[in-house]
Amino acid sequence: MSESAKLSFKGQDYEFPVITGTENESAIDIAKLRASSGLITLDPGYKNTGATTSAITFLDGEEGILRYRGYRIEDLAEKSTFLEVSYLLIYGELPSQAEYENFSKEITHHTLVHEDIKKILEGFPSNAHPMGVLSSMICALTAFYPESLNPNRSEEEVNLSIIRLIAKMPTFATWAYKNEMGHPVNYPDNSLDYCSNFLKMMFALPAEKFDVDPVVASALDKLLILHADHEQNCSTSTVRIVGSSQASIYASISAGINALWGPLHGGANQSVIEMLEAIKADGGDAKKYLDKAKDKNDPFRLMGFGHRVYKNFDPRAKIIKKAADDVLEKLGVNDPILDIAKELEQAALSDQYFIDRQLYPNVDFYSGIIYRALGIPTDMFTVMFALGRLPGWIAQWKEMRENGEPIGRPRQIYTGANERDYVSMNRR
Ligand code: SDX
C-alpha cells in the first residue's frame, strides 16, 4: 500500500504521495504542491531535498555505506579496476571479458586529441591553475566535435562522446600539468593501461627513459575507483542541471569540473595538504588548529573533515587511510605530514565540537598524502579528483537524459523591494 504525507495550511488539508526507493529511503513527492496549495518549499543547499531518483550510487551517511550499482566500494576498490568501474557506472552492469576488452580498446584508440587544441593550451600562462585549463579544454571539444552540440543524437553518437571523454581526459589533465611546468607535452602510449598511460604522459621527459612503477599505477587506479561517483554531490548536480537544458555532454562535464574546483568540494584535497603543511611549518601543534576550526570568529575550517551526507566515517577515507600507509611503505616514502594528519584526526574524533557535529574525515583528508607520494603536485590534486569522478558524471548525465528529466529550474521566495515608481536622476 503506497504511503502518503499530509500537510495542513490555513485550515486546508493537503495530501501528497510518498515514494520509497529500493533501500527504503522515502521522499514526499511535492510535484503538485504549488498547484494545490500555492506553497513551495525552501531548502538552501538542498540539505533535505531530493533532486531526482537514481539507480547509480547508494550512500547511507549514518552507516557509512557506499555502493556503485549495488556493489560495495570496499569490494570494488580491492578487486576491480577503474575502467571496469567506469563501465559499471555508465552501463549499469559489470562487463563480460569481451565487453571489457572492447570498451578498453575503444578508449585506447581515442586518447589522441586534435593538434589545434595545443593552440588553446599555449594560450594559458604557466601559472594557470590546471583545473581552469582542464575545464576549458573539455569544453573546447564542442568545437572539434560540433555534432555533439545536439545531445539527442543516436545512442551510438552519444556513446562515442562518452568514449572520447574518458579517453581524452588523461591527455588533457597531463597537458595542463606540462603547461604549468614548461615541459613539452607527451602523447598517449597505446601499449599501456589507463593509469600507466596517464603516469607516463604526466612524468615522462624527452631526455630520459621512463618506466611506470606498478605500485604507483595500482595506487592511482584504486584512488580513481574511490572517486568515481557519489550520487547528487555539488559537481554531479551541476552536470545534471547543465545537461537538463540540453547543452552538450562536453559543456555539462566542463561545468562539473568547475563546480568540483571549490575548496568546500573537490578542491578540499589541495586545501588539506596546504593546511597540513601550514601546521607543520607552525610547529605541528594540532590542538592550535583544532581550536581555530572551532572558533566561530575564525574562518578556518578543518579541511578534509565533515560531510553533507556522511555523519559517520566516509568509507572512502578508511580505505585511503590504509592505502596511504601501504603505498608510502612500498615506495619508501616517509612523509611527516601523514603523522600530523593522523594526530589531527585522533584529536578531532575525541573533541566534543566534532563529536556533536558528527564531523569525520572525508575522502579528501588522506588522498592528497598518497598523491604527494606518487609525485603529483598539490595543484593537480583536484584534477585527479575530476579524472576519477568523470565516469560518475557521465553516468548521471546519461541517466538524466534517458529519464527525460525536465530542465532544472528551482523557485524562490522574493524578499526584495515591493513595487515602486521609477525616480528620474535629478530627483534622487
Ligand atoms: C567532497 O557531497 C559529496 O558527496 C562531496 C564529496 C564527493 O565525493 O563528491 O564527498 C567530496 O566535497 C567532500 C567534502 C570536502 N570538503 C571539505 O573537506 C571542506 C571542509 N568541510 C566543510 O566545509 C563541510 O563539512 C562540508 C562543506 C563538507 C559540509 O558542509 P555542510 O553539510 O553544509 O555542513 P555545515 O557547513 O552546515 O556544518 C555544520 C556544522 C557547522 O557548525 P555550526 O554552525 O552548527 O556551529 O559543522 C561545522 C560548521 O561550522 N563544520 C566544521 C567543518 N565542517 C562543518 N567546522 C570545522 N571544520 C570543518 N571541516
XYZ file of C-alpha atoms and ligand atoms in Angstrom:
488
model
C 0.000 0.000 0.000
C 1.546 3.362 -1.010
C 2.225 5.837 1.779
C 1.245 9.499 1.807
C 2.075 12.672 3.776
C -0.438 15.221 4.965
C 0.031 18.981 5.220
C -2.320 21.475 6.884
C -2.086 25.132 5.880
C -4.541 27.966 6.573
C -7.224 25.493 7.559
C -6.850 23.437 4.389
C -5.545 19.846 4.390
C -3.344 18.529 1.583
C -2.081 15.015 0.934
C 0.974 14.107 -1.115
C 2.266 10.686 -2.211
C 5.406 9.306 -0.552
C 7.778 7.349 -2.757
C 10.148 4.720 -1.357
C 13.348 3.558 -3.031
C 14.959 0.119 -3.154
C 16.927 0.891 0.037
C 13.775 2.018 1.887
C 14.534 5.723 1.691
C 11.328 7.736 1.437
C 10.501 11.133 -0.050
C 7.396 13.269 -0.257
C 6.524 13.775 -3.915
C 5.674 17.508 -3.974
C 5.174 17.770 -7.739
C 1.642 19.127 -7.133
C 2.413 21.195 -4.004
C 2.332 24.678 -5.585
C -0.597 23.943 -7.887
C -2.710 22.632 -4.992
C -1.618 24.884 -2.097
C 0.267 27.841 -3.600
C 3.194 26.853 -1.389
C 6.728 25.976 -2.391
C 9.451 24.502 -0.156
C 12.607 26.401 0.858
C 15.845 24.460 1.474
C 19.113 26.438 0.879
C 21.855 23.970 -0.105
C 19.205 21.316 -0.736
C 20.047 19.628 2.600
C 16.612 17.981 2.729
C 15.680 17.992 -0.957
C 15.893 15.114 -3.406
C 16.526 16.359 -6.951
C 15.874 13.064 -8.706
C 15.607 9.298 -8.424
C 18.741 7.421 -9.452
C 19.848 3.813 -9.839
C 23.586 4.537 -9.952
C 25.048 5.070 -6.455
C 23.693 4.460 -2.938
C 25.028 6.226 0.147
C 23.996 5.637 3.739
C 25.507 8.578 5.662
C 24.605 7.206 9.088
C 26.086 3.759 8.447
C 28.981 4.917 6.239
C 27.873 2.805 3.268
C 28.806 3.499 -0.385
C 27.811 1.208 -3.292
C 28.101 1.665 -7.065
C 25.188 -0.097 -8.804
C 24.797 -2.230 -5.643
C 28.451 -3.289 -5.380
C 30.254 -2.349 -2.147
C 33.008 0.245 -2.573
C 35.292 -1.933 -0.407
C 34.957 -4.832 -2.866
C 35.387 -2.673 -5.954
C 38.458 -0.904 -4.523
C 40.054 -4.254 -3.736
C 39.001 -6.389 -6.726
C 38.071 -4.154 -9.673
C 39.830 -1.666 -11.955
C 38.950 1.937 -12.726
C 37.930 1.145 -16.309
C 35.737 -1.757 -15.152
C 34.095 0.513 -12.537
C 33.612 3.172 -15.239
C 31.808 0.616 -17.399
C 29.680 -0.472 -14.404
C 28.642 3.084 -13.536
C 27.865 4.126 -17.124
C 26.167 0.970 -18.467
C 24.780 -0.447 -15.202
C 26.407 -3.891 -15.081
C 29.891 -5.347 -14.647
C 31.232 -6.081 -18.154
C 31.918 -9.540 -19.555
C 35.503 -10.184 -20.668
C 34.546 -9.337 -24.263
C 32.649 -6.186 -23.251
C 35.566 -5.034 -21.106
C 38.139 -5.656 -23.834
C 36.039 -3.781 -26.394
C 35.462 -0.843 -24.013
C 39.153 -0.677 -23.147
C 40.180 -0.881 -26.827
C 37.714 1.857 -27.783
C 39.123 4.139 -25.113
C 42.732 3.408 -26.040
C 42.028 4.373 -29.647
C 40.549 7.762 -28.790
C 43.277 9.110 -26.494
C 44.794 11.451 -29.109
C 43.424 14.982 -29.392
C 43.296 17.405 -32.346
C 46.636 19.193 -32.720
C 44.837 22.555 -32.757
C 43.958 22.045 -29.085
C 47.614 22.751 -28.390
C 46.975 26.332 -29.541
C 44.388 26.665 -26.754
C 46.827 25.169 -24.251
C 49.604 27.534 -25.365
C 47.294 30.465 -24.691
C 47.399 29.714 -20.954
C 50.199 31.273 -18.878
C 52.282 28.747 -16.904
C 50.682 29.971 -13.662
C 47.209 28.938 -14.863
C 45.563 26.545 -12.368
C 45.254 23.150 -14.073
C 41.525 22.932 -13.238
C 40.797 26.012 -15.352
C 42.899 24.602 -18.198
C 41.136 21.229 -17.934
C 37.578 22.607 -17.956
C 38.469 24.871 -20.909
C 39.913 22.030 -22.979
C 36.961 19.739 -22.227
C 34.551 22.495 -23.305
C 36.680 23.072 -26.420
C 35.690 19.552 -27.541
C 32.322 21.096 -28.540
C 34.268 22.957 -31.255
C 36.130 19.881 -32.519
C 33.029 17.687 -32.418
C 30.182 20.114 -33.287
C 27.788 17.207 -33.825
C 27.908 16.763 -30.021
C 26.063 20.074 -29.625
C 22.865 18.093 -30.132
C 22.734 15.620 -27.198
C 19.693 13.934 -28.720
C 21.605 12.215 -31.498
C 21.758 8.420 -31.825
C 22.891 6.240 -28.937
C 26.000 5.356 -30.949
C 26.927 9.028 -31.339
C 26.274 9.780 -27.655
C 28.365 6.754 -26.727
C 31.207 7.989 -28.951
C 31.193 11.288 -26.987
C 31.371 9.251 -23.758
C 34.333 7.207 -25.046
C 36.093 10.380 -26.228
C 35.688 11.991 -22.791
C 37.128 9.038 -20.863
C 39.919 8.606 -23.418
C 40.982 12.250 -23.666
C 40.664 13.388 -20.046
C 44.079 11.917 -19.048
C 45.663 13.576 -22.086
C 44.198 16.974 -21.164
C 44.996 16.554 -17.460
C 48.648 15.798 -18.111
C 48.930 18.554 -20.743
C 47.632 21.048 -18.168
C 50.455 19.932 -15.860
C 53.092 20.099 -18.621
C 51.920 23.627 -19.465
C 52.497 24.618 -15.834
C 55.961 23.004 -15.801
C 57.028 24.460 -19.137
C 57.719 20.919 -20.352
C 56.758 19.508 -23.765
C 53.521 17.534 -23.703
C 53.615 13.755 -24.089
C 51.427 11.810 -26.466
C 49.466 8.755 -25.262
C 51.152 5.339 -25.392
C 48.521 2.853 -26.547
C 50.591 -0.092 -25.319
C 49.903 0.919 -21.696
C 46.841 0.521 -19.447
C 44.805 3.589 -18.476
C 46.694 4.566 -15.309
C 50.153 3.679 -16.641
C 49.470 5.776 -19.743
C 48.416 8.687 -17.509
C 51.583 8.424 -15.404
C 53.838 8.250 -18.450
C 52.165 11.280 -20.080
C 52.413 13.082 -16.749
C 56.026 12.408 -15.800
C 57.981 11.283 -18.901
C 60.555 13.746 -20.244
C 62.018 13.553 -23.771
C 65.535 13.479 -22.395
C 65.114 10.378 -20.265
C 63.711 6.848 -20.402
C 60.583 6.496 -18.260
C 59.262 3.287 -16.706
C 55.952 3.262 -14.860
C 56.179 1.955 -11.285
C 53.413 -0.688 -10.950
C 52.940 0.256 -7.278
C 52.178 3.827 -8.322
C 49.862 2.727 -11.150
C 47.970 0.384 -8.816
C 47.589 3.064 -6.110
C 46.311 5.536 -8.694
C 43.793 3.010 -10.053
C 42.403 2.454 -6.530
C 42.142 6.214 -5.891
C 40.252 6.751 -9.159
C 37.800 3.953 -8.238
C 37.157 5.603 -4.862
C 36.344 8.952 -6.502
C 34.259 7.591 -9.383
C 30.765 8.586 -8.199
C 28.972 9.923 -5.148
C 25.288 10.418 -6.028
C 23.975 14.004 -6.115
C 27.019 15.951 -4.842
C 27.608 19.572 -5.888
C 29.510 18.865 -9.125
C 27.245 15.994 -10.196
C 24.169 18.138 -9.590
C 25.862 20.795 -11.732
C 26.426 18.296 -14.562
C 22.788 17.210 -14.357
C 21.322 20.710 -14.311
C 23.519 21.947 -17.177
C 22.647 18.784 -19.117
C 18.940 19.301 -18.375
C 18.976 22.385 -20.640
C 20.135 20.014 -23.433
C 23.612 21.572 -23.508
C 26.203 19.131 -24.873
C 27.798 16.472 -22.687
C 31.146 18.307 -23.051
C 29.625 21.576 -21.775
C 27.956 19.686 -18.903
C 31.158 17.925 -17.830
C 33.153 21.166 -18.128
C 30.637 22.782 -15.752
C 31.049 19.865 -13.343
C 34.833 20.334 -13.348
C 34.356 23.966 -12.359
C 31.936 23.092 -9.543
C 34.375 20.474 -8.210
C 37.158 23.106 -8.070
C 35.796 24.832 -4.956
C 37.649 24.162 -1.638
C 34.408 23.030 0.041
C 34.111 20.266 -2.578
C 36.830 18.609 -4.639
C 39.271 21.454 -4.043
C 39.456 20.272 -0.417
C 42.172 17.715 -1.227
C 44.501 20.570 -2.211
C 43.402 22.621 0.845
C 44.063 19.665 3.189
C 47.715 19.433 2.160
C 48.127 23.221 2.345
C 46.585 23.069 5.843
C 48.844 20.204 6.967
C 51.905 21.982 5.547
C 50.905 25.154 7.452
C 50.513 23.168 10.693
C 53.919 21.556 10.150
C 55.539 24.929 9.407
C 53.876 26.323 12.535
C 55.470 23.685 14.773
C 52.976 20.837 14.268
C 50.553 21.925 17.004
C 47.367 20.076 16.019
C 45.413 21.403 19.015
C 46.020 25.028 17.987
C 44.400 24.341 14.626
C 41.525 22.389 16.156
C 40.804 25.445 18.304
C 40.884 27.672 15.209
C 38.434 25.311 13.447
C 36.066 25.541 16.428
C 36.304 29.333 16.720
C 33.225 30.874 15.078
C 35.150 34.106 14.576
C 37.865 32.305 12.669
C 37.043 31.375 9.044
C 39.499 28.456 9.273
C 37.891 25.032 8.825
C 39.500 21.641 9.320
C 39.744 20.792 5.635
C 39.026 17.173 4.766
C 36.650 16.917 7.722
C 32.865 16.885 7.684
C 30.406 15.858 5.037
C 26.881 16.769 3.997
C 25.810 13.116 3.930
C 28.275 11.085 5.994
C 27.586 11.511 9.708
C 29.905 8.593 10.291
C 33.237 7.652 8.742
C 33.415 8.230 4.987
C 34.118 4.632 3.850
C 36.479 6.016 1.202
C 38.547 7.784 3.871
C 39.005 4.472 5.722
C 40.253 2.740 2.556
C 42.509 5.657 1.567
C 43.992 5.952 5.064
C 45.042 2.285 4.929
C 46.277 2.647 1.358
C 48.371 5.661 2.408
C 50.285 3.528 4.912
C 50.738 0.736 2.333
C 51.812 2.966 -0.575
C 54.230 5.102 1.448
C 55.825 1.958 2.881
C 56.127 0.310 -0.575
C 57.601 3.497 -2.038
C 59.875 4.017 0.963
C 58.382 7.485 1.492
C 58.377 8.954 4.987
C 56.052 11.970 4.881
C 55.835 13.765 8.247
C 52.501 15.316 7.346
C 50.931 11.831 7.391
C 51.731 11.729 11.108
C 50.295 15.231 11.540
C 47.128 14.121 9.699
C 46.718 11.085 11.965
C 47.332 13.199 15.079
C 44.768 15.764 13.893
C 42.249 13.006 13.173
C 42.670 11.447 16.591
C 42.377 14.820 18.333
C 39.264 15.806 16.349
C 37.493 12.460 16.832
C 37.779 12.857 20.600
C 36.778 16.542 20.638
C 33.204 17.354 21.676
C 32.781 20.030 18.961
C 33.473 17.482 16.237
C 31.564 14.705 18.005
C 28.476 16.916 18.447
C 28.559 17.879 14.758
C 29.361 14.341 13.560
C 32.452 15.568 11.721
C 34.673 12.739 10.447
C 37.478 12.593 7.885
C 36.107 12.594 4.331
C 37.551 11.341 1.058
C 39.819 14.392 0.783
C 41.573 14.089 4.139
C 44.144 11.429 3.218
C 44.011 11.321 -0.592
C 46.499 14.171 -1.015
C 49.111 12.306 1.027
C 49.055 9.477 -1.493
C 49.062 11.835 -4.469
C 52.169 13.522 -2.983
C 53.875 10.159 -2.575
C 53.061 9.408 -6.238
C 54.867 12.637 -7.190
C 51.706 14.532 -8.151
C 51.911 18.270 -7.310
C 49.340 19.799 -4.959
C 47.529 21.944 -7.518
C 46.931 18.806 -9.616
C 45.066 17.028 -6.780
C 41.631 18.292 -7.779
C 42.384 17.393 -11.394
C 42.947 13.841 -10.106
C 39.571 14.027 -8.365
C 37.967 15.123 -11.665
C 39.698 12.265 -13.530
C 38.203 9.805 -11.043
C 34.744 11.432 -10.969
C 34.379 11.581 -14.759
C 32.570 8.216 -15.206
C 30.162 9.140 -12.420
C 29.351 12.475 -14.020
C 28.855 10.716 -17.368
C 26.613 8.028 -15.838
C 24.467 10.645 -14.081
C 24.211 12.824 -17.242
C 23.216 9.722 -19.256
C 20.586 8.695 -16.665
C 19.115 12.226 -16.544
C 18.887 12.262 -20.337
C 17.437 8.723 -20.620
C 14.840 9.503 -17.940
C 13.731 12.527 -19.988
C 14.023 14.779 -16.937
C 12.699 18.350 -17.312
C 15.015 21.384 -17.303
C 16.131 22.175 -13.762
C 14.643 25.487 -12.644
C 14.142 25.925 -8.845
C 11.674 28.525 -7.461
C 12.464 31.196 -4.810
C 10.892 33.345 -2.103
C 11.324 37.025 -3.063
C 12.466 39.327 -0.216
C 13.311 42.479 -2.174
C 11.584 45.863 -2.606
C 7.840 45.930 -3.327
C 6.503 47.707 -6.434
C 7.712 51.311 -6.713
C 7.825 54.048 -9.420
C 10.938 54.985 -11.367
C 12.677 58.141 -9.997
C 14.477 60.362 -12.520
C 18.132 61.111 -11.863
C 17.537 64.798 -10.880
C 15.088 63.717 -8.141
C 17.249 61.056 -6.426
C 33.595 16.391 -1.004
O 28.719 15.878 -1.333
C 29.599 14.981 -1.614
O 29.324 13.800 -1.755
C 31.021 15.557 -1.771
C 32.161 14.540 -1.937
C 32.034 13.762 -3.236
O 32.563 12.641 -3.302
O 31.504 14.341 -4.235
O 32.137 13.629 -0.843
C 33.517 15.249 -1.976
O 33.294 17.506 -1.365
C 33.995 16.096 0.418
C 33.956 17.374 1.325
C 35.247 18.155 1.105
N 35.179 19.469 1.813
C 35.895 19.689 2.908
O 36.590 18.854 3.475
C 35.803 21.141 3.414
C 35.613 21.146 4.942
N 34.255 20.623 5.256
C 33.176 21.524 5.211
O 33.303 22.821 4.865
C 31.792 20.924 5.421
O 31.890 19.899 6.322
C 31.097 20.460 4.166
C 31.063 21.547 3.146
C 31.773 19.266 3.614
C 29.661 20.086 4.550
O 29.052 21.243 4.984
P 27.505 21.254 5.414
O 26.898 19.916 5.277
O 26.859 22.405 4.725
O 27.619 21.493 6.936
P 27.777 22.918 7.620
O 28.771 23.743 6.865
O 26.418 23.469 7.841
O 28.449 22.495 9.005
C 27.650 22.029 10.095
C 28.406 22.491 11.337
C 28.689 23.992 11.339
O 28.851 24.390 12.698
P 27.555 25.111 13.447
O 27.150 26.274 12.587
O 26.491 24.037 13.556
O 28.111 25.534 14.794
O 29.699 21.855 11.374
C 30.716 22.843 11.266
C 30.056 24.089 10.701
O 30.761 25.257 11.121
N 31.713 22.306 10.370
C 33.024 22.394 10.532
C 33.592 21.680 9.471
N 32.627 21.189 8.691
C 31.456 21.574 9.243
N 33.760 23.016 11.485
C 35.103 22.917 11.351
N 35.734 22.239 10.361
C 35.004 21.608 9.400
N 35.601 20.953 8.425
